[in-house]
mmCIF file of C-alpha atoms in Angstrom:
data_model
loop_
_atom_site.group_PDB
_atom_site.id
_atom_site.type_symbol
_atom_site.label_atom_id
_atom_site.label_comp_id
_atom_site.label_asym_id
_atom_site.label_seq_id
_atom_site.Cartn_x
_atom_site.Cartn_y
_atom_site.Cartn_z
ATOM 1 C CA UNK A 1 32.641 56.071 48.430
ATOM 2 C CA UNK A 2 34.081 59.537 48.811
ATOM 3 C CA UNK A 3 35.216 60.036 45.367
ATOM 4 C CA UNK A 4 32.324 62.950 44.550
ATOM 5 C CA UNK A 5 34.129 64.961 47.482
ATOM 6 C CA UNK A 6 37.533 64.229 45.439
ATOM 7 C CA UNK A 7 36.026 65.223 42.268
ATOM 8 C CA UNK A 8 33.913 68.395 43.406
ATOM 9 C CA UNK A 9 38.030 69.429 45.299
ATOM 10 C CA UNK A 10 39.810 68.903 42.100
ATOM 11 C CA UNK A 11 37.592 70.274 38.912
ATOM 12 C CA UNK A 12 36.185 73.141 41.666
ATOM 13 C CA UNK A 13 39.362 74.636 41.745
ATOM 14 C CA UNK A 14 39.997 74.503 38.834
ATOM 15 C CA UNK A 15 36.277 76.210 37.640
ATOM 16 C CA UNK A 16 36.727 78.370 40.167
ATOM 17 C CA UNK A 17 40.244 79.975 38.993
ATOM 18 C CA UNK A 18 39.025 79.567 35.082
ATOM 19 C CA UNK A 19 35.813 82.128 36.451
ATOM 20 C CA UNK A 20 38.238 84.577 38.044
ATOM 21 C CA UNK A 21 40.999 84.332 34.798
ATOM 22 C CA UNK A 22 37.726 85.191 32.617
ATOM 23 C CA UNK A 23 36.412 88.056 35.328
ATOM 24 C CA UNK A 24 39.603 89.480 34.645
ATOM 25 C CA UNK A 25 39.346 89.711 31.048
ATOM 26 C CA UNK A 26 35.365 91.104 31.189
ATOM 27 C CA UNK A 27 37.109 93.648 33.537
ATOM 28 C CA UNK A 28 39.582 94.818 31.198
ATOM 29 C CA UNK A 29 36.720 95.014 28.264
ATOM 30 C CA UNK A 30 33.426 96.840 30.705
ATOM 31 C CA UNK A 31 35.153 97.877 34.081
ATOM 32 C CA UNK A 32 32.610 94.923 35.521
ATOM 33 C CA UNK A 33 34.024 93.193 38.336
ATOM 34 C CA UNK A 34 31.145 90.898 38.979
ATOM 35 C CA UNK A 35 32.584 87.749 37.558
ATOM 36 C CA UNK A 36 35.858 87.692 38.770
ATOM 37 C CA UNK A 37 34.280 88.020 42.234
ATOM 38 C CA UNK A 38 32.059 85.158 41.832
ATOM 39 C CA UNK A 39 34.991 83.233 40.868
ATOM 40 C CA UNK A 40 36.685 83.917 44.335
ATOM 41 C CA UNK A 41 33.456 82.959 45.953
ATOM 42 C CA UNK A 42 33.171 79.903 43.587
ATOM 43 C CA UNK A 43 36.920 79.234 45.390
ATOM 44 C CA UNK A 44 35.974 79.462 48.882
ATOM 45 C CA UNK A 45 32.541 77.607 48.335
ATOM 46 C CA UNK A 46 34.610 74.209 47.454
ATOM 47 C CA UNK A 47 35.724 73.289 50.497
ATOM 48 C CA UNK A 48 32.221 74.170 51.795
ATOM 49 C CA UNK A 49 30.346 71.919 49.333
ATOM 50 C CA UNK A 50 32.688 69.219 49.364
ATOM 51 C CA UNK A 51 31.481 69.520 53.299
ATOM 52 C CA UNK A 52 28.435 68.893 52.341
ATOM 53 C CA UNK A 53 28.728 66.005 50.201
ATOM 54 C CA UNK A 54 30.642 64.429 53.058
ATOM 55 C CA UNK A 55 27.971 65.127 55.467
ATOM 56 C CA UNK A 56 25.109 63.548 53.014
ATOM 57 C CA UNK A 57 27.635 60.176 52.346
ATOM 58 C CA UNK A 58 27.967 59.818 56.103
ATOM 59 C CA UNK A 59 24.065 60.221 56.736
ATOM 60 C CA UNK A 60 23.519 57.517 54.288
ATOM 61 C CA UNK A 61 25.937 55.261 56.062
ATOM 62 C CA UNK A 62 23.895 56.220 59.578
ATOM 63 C CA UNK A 63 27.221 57.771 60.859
ATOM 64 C CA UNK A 64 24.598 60.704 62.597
ATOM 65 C CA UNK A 65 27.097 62.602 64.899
ATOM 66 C CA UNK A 66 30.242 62.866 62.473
ATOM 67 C CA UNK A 67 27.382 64.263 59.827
ATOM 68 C CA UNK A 68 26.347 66.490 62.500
ATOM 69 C CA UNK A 69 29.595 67.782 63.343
ATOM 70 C CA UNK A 70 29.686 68.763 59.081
ATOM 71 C CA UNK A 71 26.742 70.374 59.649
ATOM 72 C CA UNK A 72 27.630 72.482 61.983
ATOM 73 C CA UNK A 73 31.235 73.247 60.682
ATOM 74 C CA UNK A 74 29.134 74.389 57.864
ATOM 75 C CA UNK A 75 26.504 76.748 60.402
ATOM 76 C CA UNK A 76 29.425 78.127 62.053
ATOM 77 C CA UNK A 77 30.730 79.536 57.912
ATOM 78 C CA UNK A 78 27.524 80.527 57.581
ATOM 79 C CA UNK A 79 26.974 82.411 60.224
ATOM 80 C CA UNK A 80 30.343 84.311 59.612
ATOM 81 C CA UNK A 81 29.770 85.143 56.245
ATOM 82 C CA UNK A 82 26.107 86.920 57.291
ATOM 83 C CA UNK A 83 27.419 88.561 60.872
ATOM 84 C CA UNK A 84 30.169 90.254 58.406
ATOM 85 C CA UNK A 85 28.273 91.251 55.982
ATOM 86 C CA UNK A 86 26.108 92.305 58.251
ATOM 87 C CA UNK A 87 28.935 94.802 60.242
ATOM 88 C CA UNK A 88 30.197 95.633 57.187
ATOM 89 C CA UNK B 1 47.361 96.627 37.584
ATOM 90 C CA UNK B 2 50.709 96.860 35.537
ATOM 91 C CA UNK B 3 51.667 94.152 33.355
ATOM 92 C CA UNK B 4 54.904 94.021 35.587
ATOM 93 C CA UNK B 5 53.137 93.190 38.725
ATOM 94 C CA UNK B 6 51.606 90.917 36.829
ATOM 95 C CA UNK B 7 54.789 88.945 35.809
ATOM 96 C CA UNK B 8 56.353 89.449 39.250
ATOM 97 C CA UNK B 9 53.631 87.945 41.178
ATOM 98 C CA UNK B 10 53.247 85.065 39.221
ATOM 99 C CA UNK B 11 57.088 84.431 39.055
ATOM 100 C CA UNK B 12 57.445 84.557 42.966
ATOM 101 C CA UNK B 13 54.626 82.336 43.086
ATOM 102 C CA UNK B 14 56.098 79.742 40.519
ATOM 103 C CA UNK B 15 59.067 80.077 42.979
ATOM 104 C CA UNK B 16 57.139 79.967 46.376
ATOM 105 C CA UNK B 17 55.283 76.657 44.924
ATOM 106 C CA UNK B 18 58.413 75.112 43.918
ATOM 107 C CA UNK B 19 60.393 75.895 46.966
ATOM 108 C CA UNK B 20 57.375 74.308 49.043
ATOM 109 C CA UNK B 21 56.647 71.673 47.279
ATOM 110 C CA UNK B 22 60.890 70.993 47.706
ATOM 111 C CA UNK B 23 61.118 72.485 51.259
ATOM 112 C CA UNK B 24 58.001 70.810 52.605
ATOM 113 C CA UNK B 25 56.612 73.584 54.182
ATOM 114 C CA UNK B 26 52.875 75.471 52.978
ATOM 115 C CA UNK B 27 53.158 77.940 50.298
ATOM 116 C CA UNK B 28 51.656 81.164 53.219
ATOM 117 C CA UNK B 29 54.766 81.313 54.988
ATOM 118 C CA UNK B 30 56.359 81.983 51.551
ATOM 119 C CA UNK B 31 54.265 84.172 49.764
ATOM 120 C CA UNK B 32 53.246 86.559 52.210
ATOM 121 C CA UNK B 33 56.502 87.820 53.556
ATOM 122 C CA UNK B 34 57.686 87.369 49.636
ATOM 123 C CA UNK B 35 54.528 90.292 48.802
ATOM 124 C CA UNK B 36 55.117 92.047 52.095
ATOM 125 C CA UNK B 37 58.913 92.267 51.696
ATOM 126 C CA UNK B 38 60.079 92.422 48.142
ATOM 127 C CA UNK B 39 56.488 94.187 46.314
ATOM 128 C CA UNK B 40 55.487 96.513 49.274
ATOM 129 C CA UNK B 41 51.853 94.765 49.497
ATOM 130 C CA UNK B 42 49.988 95.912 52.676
ATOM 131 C CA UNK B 43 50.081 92.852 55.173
ATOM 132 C CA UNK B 44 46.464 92.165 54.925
ATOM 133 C CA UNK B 45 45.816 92.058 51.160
ATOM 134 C CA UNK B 46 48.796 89.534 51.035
ATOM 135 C CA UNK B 47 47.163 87.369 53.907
ATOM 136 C CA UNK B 48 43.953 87.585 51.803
ATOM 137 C CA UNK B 49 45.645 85.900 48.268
ATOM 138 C CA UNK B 50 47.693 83.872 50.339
ATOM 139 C CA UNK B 51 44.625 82.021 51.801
ATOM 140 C CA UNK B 52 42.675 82.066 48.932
ATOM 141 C CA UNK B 53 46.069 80.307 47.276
ATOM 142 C CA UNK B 54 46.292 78.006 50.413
ATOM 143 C CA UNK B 55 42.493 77.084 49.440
ATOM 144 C CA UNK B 56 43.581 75.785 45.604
ATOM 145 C CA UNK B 57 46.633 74.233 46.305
ATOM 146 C CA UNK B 58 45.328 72.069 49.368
ATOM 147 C CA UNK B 59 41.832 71.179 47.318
ATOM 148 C CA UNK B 60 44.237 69.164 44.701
ATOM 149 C CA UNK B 61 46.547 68.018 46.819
ATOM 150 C CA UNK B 62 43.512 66.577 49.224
ATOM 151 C CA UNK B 63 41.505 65.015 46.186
ATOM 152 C CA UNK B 64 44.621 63.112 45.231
ATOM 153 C CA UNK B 65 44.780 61.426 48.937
ATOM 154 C CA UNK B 66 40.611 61.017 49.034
ATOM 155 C CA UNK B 67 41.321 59.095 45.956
ATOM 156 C CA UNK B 68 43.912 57.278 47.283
ATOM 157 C CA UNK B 69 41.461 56.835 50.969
ATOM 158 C CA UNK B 70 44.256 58.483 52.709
ATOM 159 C CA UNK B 71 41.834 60.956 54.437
ATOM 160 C CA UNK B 72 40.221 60.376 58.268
ATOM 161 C CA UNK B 73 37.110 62.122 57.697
ATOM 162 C CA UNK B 74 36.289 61.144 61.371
ATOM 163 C CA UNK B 75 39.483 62.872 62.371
ATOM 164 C CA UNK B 76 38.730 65.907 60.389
ATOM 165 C CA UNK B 77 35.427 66.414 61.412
ATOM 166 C CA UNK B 78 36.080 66.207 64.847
ATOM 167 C CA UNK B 79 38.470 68.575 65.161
ATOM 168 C CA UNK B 80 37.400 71.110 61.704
ATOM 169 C CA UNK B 81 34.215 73.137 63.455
ATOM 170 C CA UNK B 82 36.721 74.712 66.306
ATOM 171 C CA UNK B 83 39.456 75.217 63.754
ATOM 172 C CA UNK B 84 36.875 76.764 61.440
ATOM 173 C CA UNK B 85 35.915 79.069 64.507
ATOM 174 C CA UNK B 86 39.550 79.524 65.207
ATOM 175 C CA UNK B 87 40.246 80.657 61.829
ATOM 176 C CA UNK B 88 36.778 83.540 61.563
ATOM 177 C CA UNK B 89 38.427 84.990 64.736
ATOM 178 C CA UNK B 90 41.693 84.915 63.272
ATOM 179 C CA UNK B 91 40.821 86.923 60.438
ATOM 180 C CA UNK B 92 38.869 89.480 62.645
ATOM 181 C CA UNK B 93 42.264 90.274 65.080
ATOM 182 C CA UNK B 94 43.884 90.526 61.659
ATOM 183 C CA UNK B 95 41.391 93.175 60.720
ATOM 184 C CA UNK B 96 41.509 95.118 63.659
ATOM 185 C CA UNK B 97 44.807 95.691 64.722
ATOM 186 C CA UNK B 98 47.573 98.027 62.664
ATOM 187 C CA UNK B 99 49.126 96.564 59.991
ATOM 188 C CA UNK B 100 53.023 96.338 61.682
ATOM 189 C CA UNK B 101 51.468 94.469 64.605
ATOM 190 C CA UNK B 102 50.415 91.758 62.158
ATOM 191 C CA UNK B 103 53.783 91.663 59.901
ATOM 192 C CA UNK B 104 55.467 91.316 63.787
ATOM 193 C CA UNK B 105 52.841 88.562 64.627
ATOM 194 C CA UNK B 106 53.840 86.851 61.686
ATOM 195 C CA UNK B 107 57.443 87.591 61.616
ATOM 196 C CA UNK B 108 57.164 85.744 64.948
ATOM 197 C CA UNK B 109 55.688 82.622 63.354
ATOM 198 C CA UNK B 110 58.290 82.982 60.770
ATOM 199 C CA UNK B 111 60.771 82.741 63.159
ATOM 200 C CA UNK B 112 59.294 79.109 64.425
ATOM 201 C CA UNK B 113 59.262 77.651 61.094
ATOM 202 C CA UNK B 114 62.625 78.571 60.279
ATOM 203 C CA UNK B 115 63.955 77.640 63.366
ATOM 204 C CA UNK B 116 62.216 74.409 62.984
ATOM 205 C CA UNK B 117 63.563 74.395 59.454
ATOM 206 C CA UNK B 118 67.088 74.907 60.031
ATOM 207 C CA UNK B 119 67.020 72.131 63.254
ATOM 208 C CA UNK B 120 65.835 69.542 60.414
ATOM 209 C CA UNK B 121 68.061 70.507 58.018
ATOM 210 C CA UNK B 122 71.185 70.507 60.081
ATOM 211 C CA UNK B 123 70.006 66.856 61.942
ATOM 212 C CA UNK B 124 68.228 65.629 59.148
ATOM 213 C CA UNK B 125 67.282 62.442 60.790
ATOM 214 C CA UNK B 126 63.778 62.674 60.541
ATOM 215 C CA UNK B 127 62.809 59.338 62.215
ATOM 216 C CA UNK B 128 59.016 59.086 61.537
ATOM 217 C CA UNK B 129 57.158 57.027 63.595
ATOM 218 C CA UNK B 130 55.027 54.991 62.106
ATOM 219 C CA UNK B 131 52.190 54.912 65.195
ATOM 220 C CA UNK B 132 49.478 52.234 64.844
ATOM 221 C CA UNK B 133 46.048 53.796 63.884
ATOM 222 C CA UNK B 134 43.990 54.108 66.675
ATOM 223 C CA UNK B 135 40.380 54.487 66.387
ATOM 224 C CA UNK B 136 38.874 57.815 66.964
ATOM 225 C CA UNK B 137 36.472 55.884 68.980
ATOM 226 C CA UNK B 138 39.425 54.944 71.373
ATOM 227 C CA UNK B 139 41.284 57.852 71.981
ATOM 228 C CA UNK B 140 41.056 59.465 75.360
ATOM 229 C CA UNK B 141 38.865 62.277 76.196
ATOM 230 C CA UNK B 142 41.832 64.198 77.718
ATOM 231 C CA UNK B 143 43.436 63.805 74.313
ATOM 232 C CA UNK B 144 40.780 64.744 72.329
ATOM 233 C CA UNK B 145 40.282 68.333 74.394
ATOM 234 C CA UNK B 146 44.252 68.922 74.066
ATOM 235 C CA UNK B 147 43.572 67.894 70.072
ATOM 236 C CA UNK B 148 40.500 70.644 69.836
ATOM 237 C CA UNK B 149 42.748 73.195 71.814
ATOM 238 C CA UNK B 150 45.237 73.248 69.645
ATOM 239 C CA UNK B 151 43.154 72.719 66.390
ATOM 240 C CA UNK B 152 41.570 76.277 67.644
ATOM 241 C CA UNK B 153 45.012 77.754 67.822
ATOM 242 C CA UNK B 154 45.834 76.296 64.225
ATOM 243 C CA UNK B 155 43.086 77.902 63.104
ATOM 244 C CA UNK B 156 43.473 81.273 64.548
ATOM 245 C CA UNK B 157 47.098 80.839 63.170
ATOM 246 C CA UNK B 158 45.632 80.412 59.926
ATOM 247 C CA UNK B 159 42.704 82.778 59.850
ATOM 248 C CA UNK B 160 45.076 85.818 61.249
ATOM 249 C CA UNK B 161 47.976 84.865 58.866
ATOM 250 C CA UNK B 162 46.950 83.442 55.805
ATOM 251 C CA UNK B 163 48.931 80.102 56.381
ATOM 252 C CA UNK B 164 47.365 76.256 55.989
ATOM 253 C CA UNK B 165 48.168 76.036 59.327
ATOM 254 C CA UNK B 166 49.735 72.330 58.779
ATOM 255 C CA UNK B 167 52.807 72.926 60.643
ATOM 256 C CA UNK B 168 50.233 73.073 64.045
ATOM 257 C CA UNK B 169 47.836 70.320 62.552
ATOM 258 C CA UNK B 170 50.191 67.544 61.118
ATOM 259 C CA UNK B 171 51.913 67.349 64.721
ATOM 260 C CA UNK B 172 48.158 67.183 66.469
ATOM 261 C CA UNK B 173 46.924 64.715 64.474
ATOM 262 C CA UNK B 174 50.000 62.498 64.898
ATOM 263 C CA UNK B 175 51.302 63.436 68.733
ATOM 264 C CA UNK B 176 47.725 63.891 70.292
ATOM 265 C CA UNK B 177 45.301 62.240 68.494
ATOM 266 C CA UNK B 178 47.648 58.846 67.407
ATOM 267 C CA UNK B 179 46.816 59.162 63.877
ATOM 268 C CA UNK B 180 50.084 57.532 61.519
ATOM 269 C CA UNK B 181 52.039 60.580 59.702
ATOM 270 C CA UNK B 182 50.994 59.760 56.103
ATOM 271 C CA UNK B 183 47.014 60.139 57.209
ATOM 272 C CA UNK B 184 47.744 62.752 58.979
ATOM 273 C CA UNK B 185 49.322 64.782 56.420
ATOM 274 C CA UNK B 186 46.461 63.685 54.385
ATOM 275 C CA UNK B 187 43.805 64.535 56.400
ATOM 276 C CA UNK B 188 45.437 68.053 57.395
ATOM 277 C CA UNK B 189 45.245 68.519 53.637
ATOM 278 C CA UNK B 190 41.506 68.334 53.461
ATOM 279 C CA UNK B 191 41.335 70.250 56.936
ATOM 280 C CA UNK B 192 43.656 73.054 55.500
ATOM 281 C CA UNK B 193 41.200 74.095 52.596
ATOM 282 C CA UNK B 194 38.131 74.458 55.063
ATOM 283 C CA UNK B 195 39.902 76.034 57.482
ATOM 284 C CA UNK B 196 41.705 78.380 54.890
ATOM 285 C CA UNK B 197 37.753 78.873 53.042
ATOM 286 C CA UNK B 198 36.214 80.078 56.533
ATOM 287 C CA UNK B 199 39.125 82.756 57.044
ATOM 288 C CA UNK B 200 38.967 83.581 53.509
ATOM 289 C CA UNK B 201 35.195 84.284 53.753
ATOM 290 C CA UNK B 202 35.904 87.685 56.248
ATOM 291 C CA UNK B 203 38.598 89.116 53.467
ATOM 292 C CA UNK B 204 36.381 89.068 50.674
ATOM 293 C CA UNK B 205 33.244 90.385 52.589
ATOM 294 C CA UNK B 206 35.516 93.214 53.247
ATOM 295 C CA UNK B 207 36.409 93.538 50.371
ATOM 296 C CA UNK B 208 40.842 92.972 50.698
ATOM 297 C CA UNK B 209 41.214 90.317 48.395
ATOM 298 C CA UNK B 210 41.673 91.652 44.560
ATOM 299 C CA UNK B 211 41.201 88.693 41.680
ATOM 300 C CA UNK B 212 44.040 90.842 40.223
ATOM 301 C CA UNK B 213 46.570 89.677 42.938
ATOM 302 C CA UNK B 214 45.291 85.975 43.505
ATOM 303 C CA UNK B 215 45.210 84.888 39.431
ATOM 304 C CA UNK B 216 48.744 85.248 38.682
ATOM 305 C CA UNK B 217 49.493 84.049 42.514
ATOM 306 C CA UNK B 218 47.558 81.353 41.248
ATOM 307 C CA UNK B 219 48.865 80.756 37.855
ATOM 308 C CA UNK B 220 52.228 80.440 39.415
ATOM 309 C CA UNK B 221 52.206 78.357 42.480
ATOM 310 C CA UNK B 222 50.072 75.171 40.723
ATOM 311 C CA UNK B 223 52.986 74.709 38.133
ATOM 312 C CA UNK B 224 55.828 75.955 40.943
ATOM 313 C CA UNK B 225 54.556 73.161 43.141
ATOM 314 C CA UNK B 226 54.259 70.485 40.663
ATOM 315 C CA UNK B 227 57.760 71.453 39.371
ATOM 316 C CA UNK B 228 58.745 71.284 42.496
ATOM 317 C CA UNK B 229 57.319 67.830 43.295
ATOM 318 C CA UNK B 230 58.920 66.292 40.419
ATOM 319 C CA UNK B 231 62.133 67.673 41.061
ATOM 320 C CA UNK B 232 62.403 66.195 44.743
ATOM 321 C CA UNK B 233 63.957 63.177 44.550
ATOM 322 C CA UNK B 234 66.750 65.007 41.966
ATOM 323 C CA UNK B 235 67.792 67.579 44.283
ATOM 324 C CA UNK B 236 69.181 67.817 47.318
ATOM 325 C CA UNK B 237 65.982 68.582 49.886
ATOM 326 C CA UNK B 238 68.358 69.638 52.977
ATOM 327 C CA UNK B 239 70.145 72.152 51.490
ATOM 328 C CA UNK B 240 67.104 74.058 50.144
ATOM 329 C CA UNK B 241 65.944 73.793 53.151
ATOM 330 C CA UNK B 242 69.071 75.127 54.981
ATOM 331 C CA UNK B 243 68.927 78.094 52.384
ATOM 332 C CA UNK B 244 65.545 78.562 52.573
ATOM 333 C CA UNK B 245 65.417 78.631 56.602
ATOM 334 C CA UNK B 246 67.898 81.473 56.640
ATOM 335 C CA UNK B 247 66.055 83.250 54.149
ATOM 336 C CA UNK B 248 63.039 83.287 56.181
ATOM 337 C CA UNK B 249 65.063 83.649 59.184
ATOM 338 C CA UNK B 250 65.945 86.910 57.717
ATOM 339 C CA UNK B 251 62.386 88.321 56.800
ATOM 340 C CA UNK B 252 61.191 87.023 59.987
ATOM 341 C CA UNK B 253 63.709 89.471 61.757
ATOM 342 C CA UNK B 254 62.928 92.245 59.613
ATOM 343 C CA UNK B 255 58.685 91.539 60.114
ATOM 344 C CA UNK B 256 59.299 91.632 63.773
ATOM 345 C CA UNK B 257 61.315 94.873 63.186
ATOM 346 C CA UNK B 258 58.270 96.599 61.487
ATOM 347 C CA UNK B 259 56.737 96.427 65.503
ATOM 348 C CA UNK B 260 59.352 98.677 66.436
#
């Protein structure tokens, strides 16, 4: 039932740590640090989606209020990320 | 970023994840007073690559016990949007106050877990109580607002010092909300990477966490903590603990010294 959320947790990680490893190297070869900060973002974002894919297995199985309560774990990030880049 | 750096980040973290993994305790506490102390990282920067660590470690560890339907998701979701808010305002003390006030605030928590460390080493009669699972449906409403209370405080605790935050969560989810120890180590696993991810957020919007610091810290504490995990039964958990619970003793005196 939940084992997309298991799979997006394990092979995110590790996608997410293989972008960073190969940031690093583009970094050392153009002074570009664009990809090894979309790997950390990649990182944070798997908790997040896996979040999501919880929230769209428990709609399906009419469980409204703990798929609301995803949702708006997921708002609350969300609204973080934009007020700091916003102060920033 | 020197090559030695390099090889002495990723060493201390093959260490820290071993001596977790053995210890039982979350690789944070380890690895930030281990930057902090020993490489002269600002307190900050190491809270950033701790939590971003805290974030890979937890997301395997809580895909193994999804597989094996370990996880409350009702539990966690109950209690995960405070923690999440718990953990952005963490982050955002962390950020404004002076960097000794935070190595004091967490040589204070340091102090806890070794104290708590050292108390189960020395008794080491860890009776665990195996509670009957009560349904989240069941559970007073009294409980559940001491349960959010002190999810929000896990969270801060996690947000502000780049810890899981599991030695505040395992004991809510088991004490408070009546949930049996193995699920609730489970499902604090799964709540630690969320929790960690919405703290994490704030440090790389402001730009403190470097992908120079975090892939050797990385590279080191997945095999550490596997080593680690296969190595517990061999040796002898109480006295690493015991030795590792006056180590920290130690840096947590010397964090709470940097107040002064």
């Amino acid at each position: 039932m939940f084992d997309v959320v298991a799979k997006i947790l394990r092979y995110g990680a590790i996608i997410g740590l293989s972008i960073v490893i190969i940031g690093l190297i583009v970094e050392n070869l153009t002074n570009q640090s664009t990809i090894a900060i979309i790997g950390l973002y990649s990182i944070i974002s798997i908790p997040i989606i896996s979040l999501l894919a919880i929230s769209i297995q428990l709609l399906r199985e009419r469980e409204y209020l703990y798929s609301a309560l995803s949702v708006l774990t997921i708002i609350v990030i969300i609204t973080s990320i934009l007020l700091s880049i916003m102060s920033k | 970023m020197e090559m030695l750096d390099f090889i002495a980040l990723f060493a201390g973290a093959l260490g820290v994840g071993f001596v977790s993994a053995i210890a039982g305790i979350g690789g944070g506490s380890l690895l930030v007073p281990f930057m902090v102390l020993l490489l002269g990282y600002d307190a900050r920067v190491a809270i950033a690559a701790s939590l971003l660590c805290v974030i890979i470690t937890s997301s395997s560890a809580a895909s193994e016990y999804i597989q094996k339907k370990m996880v409350d998701f009702k539990m966690a979701l109950l209690l995960e949007p405070i923690t999440t808010l718990g953990a952005i305002v963490g982050a955002h003390i962390t950020l404004s106050l002076p960097t000794n006030y935070i190595e004091g605030v967490f040589g204070a928590m340091l102090l806890y877990v070794s104290i708590t460390m050292l108390r189960k080493s020395l008794k080491e009669t860890t009776a665990i109580h195996e509670e009957k699972n009560t349904s989240i449906d069941n559970i007073l409403w009294k409980r559940k607002l001491a349960g959010l209370l002190v999810s929000f405080i896990a969270g801060l605790t996690s947000g502000m010092l780049g810890v899981g935050g599991g030695v505040l969560k395992v004991p809510i989810l088991t004490l408070v909300m009546g949930v049996p120890i193995k699920v609730a180590v489970a499902t604090s696993s799964f709540m630690i990477g969320l929790t960690a991810a919405s703290g994490e957020v704030i440090y790389i919007v402001k730009g403190l966490t470097d992908p120079r610091i975090v892939a050797p810290l990385a590279l080191g504490i997945i095999p550490g903590a596997t080593l680690g995990a296969r190595y517990l039964g061999k040796i002898k958990a109480r006295y690493v603990r015991l030795v590792f619970s006056l180590l920290l003793l130690y840096a947590s005196i010397r964090m709470l010294f940097s107040i002064i």
